[in-house]
Coordinates of C-alpha atoms and ligand atoms in Angstrom, one line a residue:
M1 CA -1.5 -9.8 22.8
K2 CA 2.0 -9.9 21.7
L3 CA 2.3 -9.7 17.8
G4 CA 5.5 -9.2 15.4
F5 CA 5.6 -6.6 12.9
I6 CA 7.9 -6.2 9.5
G7 CA 8.2 -3.6 7.6
L8 CA 7.9 -0.2 9.2
G9 CA 8.2 1.9 6.2
I10 CA 5.6 4.7 5.7
M11 CA 2.3 2.7 6.6
G12 CA 4.1 0.4 9.1
K13 CA 5.4 2.6 11.3
P14 CA 1.9 4.2 12.4
M15 CA -0.2 0.8 12.4
V16 CA 2.9 -0.6 14.9
N17 CA 2.0 2.5 17.0
N18 CA -1.6 1.8 16.6
L19 CA -1.1 -1.2 17.6
L20 CA 0.3 -0.1 20.5
K21 CA -1.8 2.5 22.1
A22 CA -4.5 -0.9 21.8
G23 CA -2.4 -2.3 24.7
N24 CA 0.0 -4.6 22.5
E25 CA 3.4 -5.7 22.6
V26 CA 5.4 -5.4 19.0
V27 CA 7.9 -7.0 18.3
V28 CA 9.5 -5.1 14.9
F29 CA 12.2 -6.2 12.2
D30 CA 13.2 -4.0 9.2
V31 CA 16.0 -3.8 7.2
I32 CA 15.9 0.1 7.8
K33 CA 17.4 0.9 11.2
E34 CA 16.2 4.4 11.2
N35 CA 12.9 2.7 11.0
V36 CA 13.4 0.8 14.1
D37 CA 14.6 3.2 15.8
I38 CA 11.1 5.3 15.1
A39 CA 8.8 1.9 16.4
A40 CA 10.9 1.2 19.2
G41 CA 10.3 5.0 19.7
Y42 CA 6.4 4.5 20.2
G43 CA 7.2 1.8 22.4
A44 CA 8.2 -1.1 20.6
V45 CA 10.4 -4.1 20.6
A46 CA 13.2 -4.5 18.1
A47 CA 14.2 -7.8 16.8
A48 CA 17.9 -8.6 15.1
S49 CA 15.8 -10.6 12.0
S50 CA 12.2 -11.6 10.6
K51 CA 13.2 -15.3 12.1
E52 CA 13.7 -13.6 15.6
V53 CA 10.4 -11.8 15.3
A54 CA 8.9 -15.3 13.8
E55 CA 10.4 -17.1 17.0
Q56 CA 9.3 -14.4 20.1
C57 CA 5.3 -14.5 18.0
S58 CA 2.8 -16.4 16.9
L59 CA 0.9 -13.5 15.2
I60 CA 3.0 -11.8 12.9
I61 CA 2.4 -8.9 10.3
T62 CA 4.0 -7.7 7.3
M63 CA 3.7 -4.4 5.1
L64 CA 6.9 -5.1 2.6
P65 CA 6.6 -3.2 -1.0
N66 CA 5.9 -6.4 -3.4
S67 CA 6.2 -9.7 -3.7
P68 CA 9.8 -10.3 -3.9
H69 CA 10.1 -8.6 -0.3
V70 CA 7.5 -10.8 1.2
K71 CA 9.3 -13.8 -0.6
T72 CA 12.5 -13.2 1.2
V73 CA 10.9 -12.1 4.5
V74 CA 9.0 -15.1 4.7
M75 CA 10.4 -17.8 2.9
G76 CA 14.6 -16.3 2.6
E77 CA 17.0 -17.4 5.0
N78 CA 16.9 -16.0 8.3
G79 CA 12.9 -15.9 7.4
V80 CA 9.6 -15.8 9.5
L81 CA 9.5 -19.6 8.1
E82 CA 12.9 -20.2 10.2
G83 CA 11.6 -19.3 13.2
A84 CA 7.7 -20.1 13.3
K85 CA 5.9 -22.4 15.7
E86 CA 3.3 -24.6 14.2
G87 CA 0.0 -23.1 14.2
T88 CA 1.3 -19.5 13.7
I89 CA -0.4 -16.8 11.8
L90 CA 1.0 -14.9 8.8
V91 CA -1.4 -12.0 8.3
D92 CA 0.5 -9.9 4.9
M93 CA -0.9 -6.8 4.8
S94 CA 1.4 -5.9 1.9
S95 CA 0.1 -5.2 -1.5
I96 CA 1.6 -7.5 -4.0
A97 CA 0.3 -10.2 -6.4
P98 CA -2.5 -12.2 -5.5
L99 CA -0.3 -15.7 -7.5
A100 CA 2.1 -15.0 -4.9
S101 CA -0.2 -14.5 -2.0
Q102 CA -0.9 -18.6 -3.2
E103 CA 2.7 -19.4 -3.3
I104 CA 3.6 -18.2 -0.1
C105 CA 0.4 -19.3 1.4
K106 CA 1.6 -22.4 0.5
A107 CA 4.7 -22.4 1.4
C108 CA 3.3 -21.7 5.4
A109 CA 1.1 -24.5 5.2
E110 CA 4.4 -27.2 4.2
K111 CA 5.3 -25.4 7.7
G112 CA 1.9 -25.1 10.0
V113 CA 1.9 -21.9 9.4
K114 CA -1.9 -20.3 8.5
M115 CA -2.0 -17.5 6.4
I116 CA -3.6 -14.8 4.9
D117 CA -3.4 -11.8 2.9
A118 CA -5.1 -8.6 3.6
P119 CA -3.8 -5.6 1.7
V120 CA -5.2 -2.3 3.1
S121 CA -6.3 1.6 1.0
G122 CA -6.3 4.7 2.7
G123 CA -2.9 5.5 2.4
E124 CA -1.0 7.2 5.1
P125 CA -3.5 9.5 6.7
K126 CA -5.7 6.6 7.3
A127 CA -2.6 4.3 8.8
I128 CA -2.4 6.9 11.6
D129 CA -6.2 7.4 12.0
G130 CA -6.5 3.8 12.1
T131 CA -9.3 4.0 9.8
M132 CA -8.0 2.0 6.4
S133 CA -10.0 -0.1 4.0
I134 CA -9.1 -3.7 5.0
M135 CA -9.4 -6.2 2.1
V136 CA -9.0 -10.1 3.1
G137 CA -8.3 -13.3 1.5
G138 CA -7.7 -17.1 2.5
D139 CA -8.8 -19.3 5.3
K140 CA -12.0 -17.5 7.0
A141 CA -11.6 -19.3 9.9
V142 CA -8.1 -17.3 10.6
Y143 CA -9.6 -14.1 9.8
D144 CA -12.7 -14.4 12.8
E145 CA -9.2 -14.9 14.8
V146 CA -7.9 -11.4 13.8
Y147 CA -10.6 -9.8 13.0
D148 CA -9.5 -7.6 15.9
I149 CA -6.4 -7.2 15.6
L150 CA -7.3 -6.2 11.7
M151 CA -9.9 -3.6 13.0
T152 CA -7.7 -1.6 15.7
M153 CA -5.6 -0.4 12.0
G154 CA -8.6 -0.7 10.2
G155 CA -12.0 1.6 9.9
S156 CA -13.7 -1.5 8.0
A157 CA -12.4 -5.2 7.0
V158 CA -14.1 -7.4 4.6
Y159 CA -13.6 -11.0 3.7
C160 CA -13.3 -11.2 -0.3
G161 CA -12.7 -15.2 -0.5
E162 CA -9.6 -17.4 -0.9
I163 CA -6.2 -16.6 -0.4
G164 CA -5.2 -14.1 -3.0
A165 CA -8.7 -12.7 -2.9
G166 CA -7.6 -9.6 -1.2
N167 CA -4.7 -8.8 -3.1
T168 CA -7.2 -9.4 -6.5
T169 CA -9.2 -6.3 -4.5
K170 CA -6.5 -4.4 -4.1
L171 CA -5.2 -4.3 -7.8
A172 CA -9.4 -3.1 -8.7
N173 CA -8.3 -0.8 -6.1
Q174 CA -5.3 1.2 -7.9
V175 CA -6.1 0.7 -11.1
I176 CA -9.6 2.9 -10.1
V177 CA -7.0 5.2 -7.7
A178 CA -4.7 5.4 -10.8
L179 CA -7.0 6.0 -13.6
N180 CA -8.7 9.1 -11.1
I181 CA -5.8 10.6 -11.0
A182 CA -5.2 10.7 -14.8
A183 CA -8.6 11.9 -15.2
V184 CA -8.3 14.9 -12.5
S185 CA -5.0 15.7 -13.8
E186 CA -6.4 15.7 -17.3
A187 CA -8.9 17.6 -16.3
F188 CA -8.0 20.6 -13.7
M189 CA -5.0 21.5 -16.8
L190 CA -7.7 21.8 -19.0
S191 CA -9.4 24.3 -16.8
T192 CA -6.1 25.1 -15.6
K193 CA -5.0 26.2 -19.7
A194 CA -9.1 27.8 -20.0
G195 CA -8.0 30.1 -17.4
V196 CA -10.1 29.0 -14.6
D197 CA -8.8 28.8 -10.7
P198 CA -8.0 25.1 -10.0
I199 CA -9.5 25.9 -6.5
K200 CA -12.8 27.9 -8.1
V201 CA -13.3 24.6 -10.1
F202 CA -12.6 21.8 -6.8
D203 CA -14.8 24.1 -4.8
A204 CA -17.4 23.6 -8.1
I205 CA -17.6 20.3 -8.8
K206 CA -16.4 18.0 -5.6
G207 CA -20.2 17.3 -4.8
G208 CA -21.0 16.4 -8.1
L209 CA -20.8 13.0 -9.8
A210 CA -16.6 14.0 -10.7
G211 CA -16.2 14.7 -7.0
S212 CA -14.3 11.5 -5.4
T213 CA -11.8 10.7 -2.6
V214 CA -9.0 11.2 -5.0
M215 CA -9.6 14.5 -6.1
N216 CA -10.4 15.4 -2.3
A217 CA -7.0 14.1 -1.3
K218 CA -5.0 15.4 -3.9
I219 CA -5.9 18.4 -5.6
P220 CA -4.6 20.2 -2.5
M221 CA -1.2 18.4 -2.8
I222 CA -1.5 19.4 -6.7
T223 CA -2.1 23.3 -6.0
E224 CA 0.1 23.6 -3.2
G225 CA 3.0 21.7 -5.5
N226 CA 3.3 19.0 -2.6
F227 CA 4.4 15.9 -4.0
K228 CA 6.1 14.5 -0.8
P229 CA 4.6 10.9 -0.8
G230 CA 2.0 9.2 0.6
F231 CA 2.0 6.7 -2.1
K232 CA 4.8 6.8 -4.0
I233 CA 4.7 6.5 -7.8
D234 CA 7.6 3.6 -7.8
L235 CA 4.8 1.7 -6.0
H236 CA 1.5 2.5 -8.0
I237 CA 4.2 1.1 -10.8
K238 CA 4.6 -2.0 -8.8
D239 CA 0.5 -1.9 -8.5
L240 CA -0.3 -1.7 -11.9
N241 CA 2.5 -4.1 -13.3
N242 CA 0.9 -6.9 -10.9
A243 CA -2.9 -5.9 -12.6
L244 CA -1.5 -5.8 -15.9
E245 CA -0.1 -9.4 -15.4
T246 CA -3.0 -10.3 -13.7
G247 CA -5.1 -9.3 -16.0
H248 CA -3.8 -10.9 -18.8
G249 CA -3.6 -13.7 -16.9
V250 CA -7.0 -13.9 -16.7
G251 CA -7.8 -12.2 -20.4
A252 CA -9.4 -9.5 -19.1
P253 CA -7.8 -6.0 -20.9
L254 CA -6.9 -2.8 -19.5
P255 CA -6.4 -0.5 -21.5
F256 CA -6.5 2.8 -19.5
T257 CA -4.5 0.9 -17.0
S258 CA -1.9 0.5 -19.4
L259 CA -1.8 4.5 -20.7
A260 CA -1.6 5.6 -17.0
M261 CA 1.1 2.6 -16.5
E262 CA 3.2 4.2 -19.3
I263 CA 2.6 8.1 -17.9
F264 CA 4.5 6.5 -14.4
Q265 CA 7.2 5.5 -16.2
N266 CA 7.4 8.3 -17.9
L267 CA 7.7 10.2 -14.8
R268 CA 10.2 8.1 -13.3
A269 CA 12.5 8.1 -16.1
D270 CA 12.5 11.8 -15.3
G271 CA 13.6 10.7 -11.6
M272 CA 9.9 11.2 -9.7
G273 CA 9.9 7.6 -8.8
Q274 CA 9.8 8.5 -5.0
C275 CA 7.2 11.9 -5.5
D276 CA 3.8 11.2 -4.2
H277 CA 1.3 9.4 -7.1
S278 CA -0.6 13.0 -7.5
A279 CA 2.8 14.2 -9.4
M280 CA 0.8 12.3 -12.5
V281 CA -0.2 15.8 -12.9
K282 CA 3.2 16.6 -14.0
Y283 CA 3.0 14.9 -16.7
Y284 CA 0.5 17.2 -18.4
E285 CA 2.4 19.6 -17.1
K286 CA 5.3 19.0 -19.0
L287 CA 3.4 18.6 -22.2
T288 CA 1.7 22.6 -21.9
G289 CA 4.4 24.3 -20.2
T290 CA 2.0 25.2 -17.3
E291 CA 1.3 24.5 -13.5
V292 CA -1.6 23.5 -12.2
R293 CA -1.4 26.2 -8.9
K294 CA -3.1 28.1 -6.6
Ligands
LIG1 P1 7.7 2.0 2.0 O1 8.5 1.9 1.2 O2 7.3 3.2 2.6 O3 8.0 0.5 3.3 C1 8.6 -0.5 3.3 C2 9.5 -1.0 4.2 O4 10.3 -2.4 4.2 C3 10.7 -0.1 4.4 O5 10.7 0.2 5.4 C4 11.9 -1.4 3.8 O6 12.9 -0.7 4.4 C5 11.4 -2.5 4.5 N1 11.9 -4.0 3.8 C6 12.1 -4.1 2.4 N2 12.4 -5.3 2.5 C7 12.5 -5.7 3.6 C8 13.0 -6.8 4.4 N3 13.4 -7.8 3.5 N4 13.0 -7.0 5.7 C9 12.8 -6.3 6.4 N5 12.3 -5.1 5.8 C10 11.9 -4.8 4.7 O7 6.1 1.8 1.4 P2 4.8 2.0 2.2 O8 4.0 3.0 1.6 O9 5.1 1.8 3.5 O10 3.9 0.5 1.8 C11 3.7 -0.6 2.0 C12 3.0 -1.6 1.6 O11 1.9 -1.5 1.6 C13 3.5 -1.4 -0.4 O12 3.0 -2.5 -0.4 C14 2.2 -0.6 -0.7 O13 2.0 -0.9 -2.0 C15 1.6 0.0 0.1 N6 0.1 0.5 0.5 C16 0.7 1.6 0.5 C17 0.3 2.8 0.9 C18 0.9 4.8 1.0 O14 0.0 5.0 0.8 N7 2.2 4.2 1.4 C19 -1.4 2.6 1.4 C20 -1.8 1.4 0.7 C21 -1.3 0.0 0.5

């Protein structure tokens, strides 16, 4: 099948690679030429704009940072809607605000383009393995049509409801991940300051109720002092911002999310916005003057 793919960052590149490995032809675009060159090295065909991708493909996937980027790529000058034929399907896999998904879907519908939101969790390792968890909102018939393509990149895909429901589900995921990283950082600082080796603590508790996918993924990074992203603090700030705005809009107070947000803001102010979100531990390290390392 011939597919378009726009947004070739940490996640987009391995997703394109998996689509190619499954035998698809993939036409790609990104504003960073180096990323396009890497995807071309996997066998993708480079296009000069999002419009050109849409002119060549009737199924287009986007994997961009946030709502404004998706709006620009889809609704902007030289964007998808300038090149798309009626009946084209747009699968936006970026994590954006649910209200933005609804707005973009409406603009698509006016041009006869069918859009679903299908954000993912799992991060770069699962994007590479093709085992991401995919959460989908939009027309169920469109979801059914693209299910096999989604499963080329994911280990599971769950239909969550109307357009925006995928991103609402993703916001819940991001709140849980942020608070889990905060809990892990706080607890491992406690045990480190009290003189117990963090690796021993990890080995002792990872199989119990406190164990989590977050702990399994992040404690090895934290104890090695490796904060290469992964998932950038800047992107997590974006997600928590979308969660807080959505929470305020629907009347769901998010007190712990606000705290996690302020910690991330503090780290960004310290120049760590491009670090992995596991660098949240550095906030506690600054407070105590002690590092959680093996
Ligand atoms: P990234 O910053 O590495 O990549 C984003 C890409 O989009 C970049 O290559 C950028 O050049 C491109 N881009 C931006 N504006 C563009 C435009 N106008 N036209 C074309 N390309 C444009 O981000 P990422 O880590 O790959 O994340 C992408 C999305 O997936 C985000 O919404 C993020 O929240 C979500 N996500 C990321 C992870 C992760 O672990 N990295 C996990 C799950 C979900």
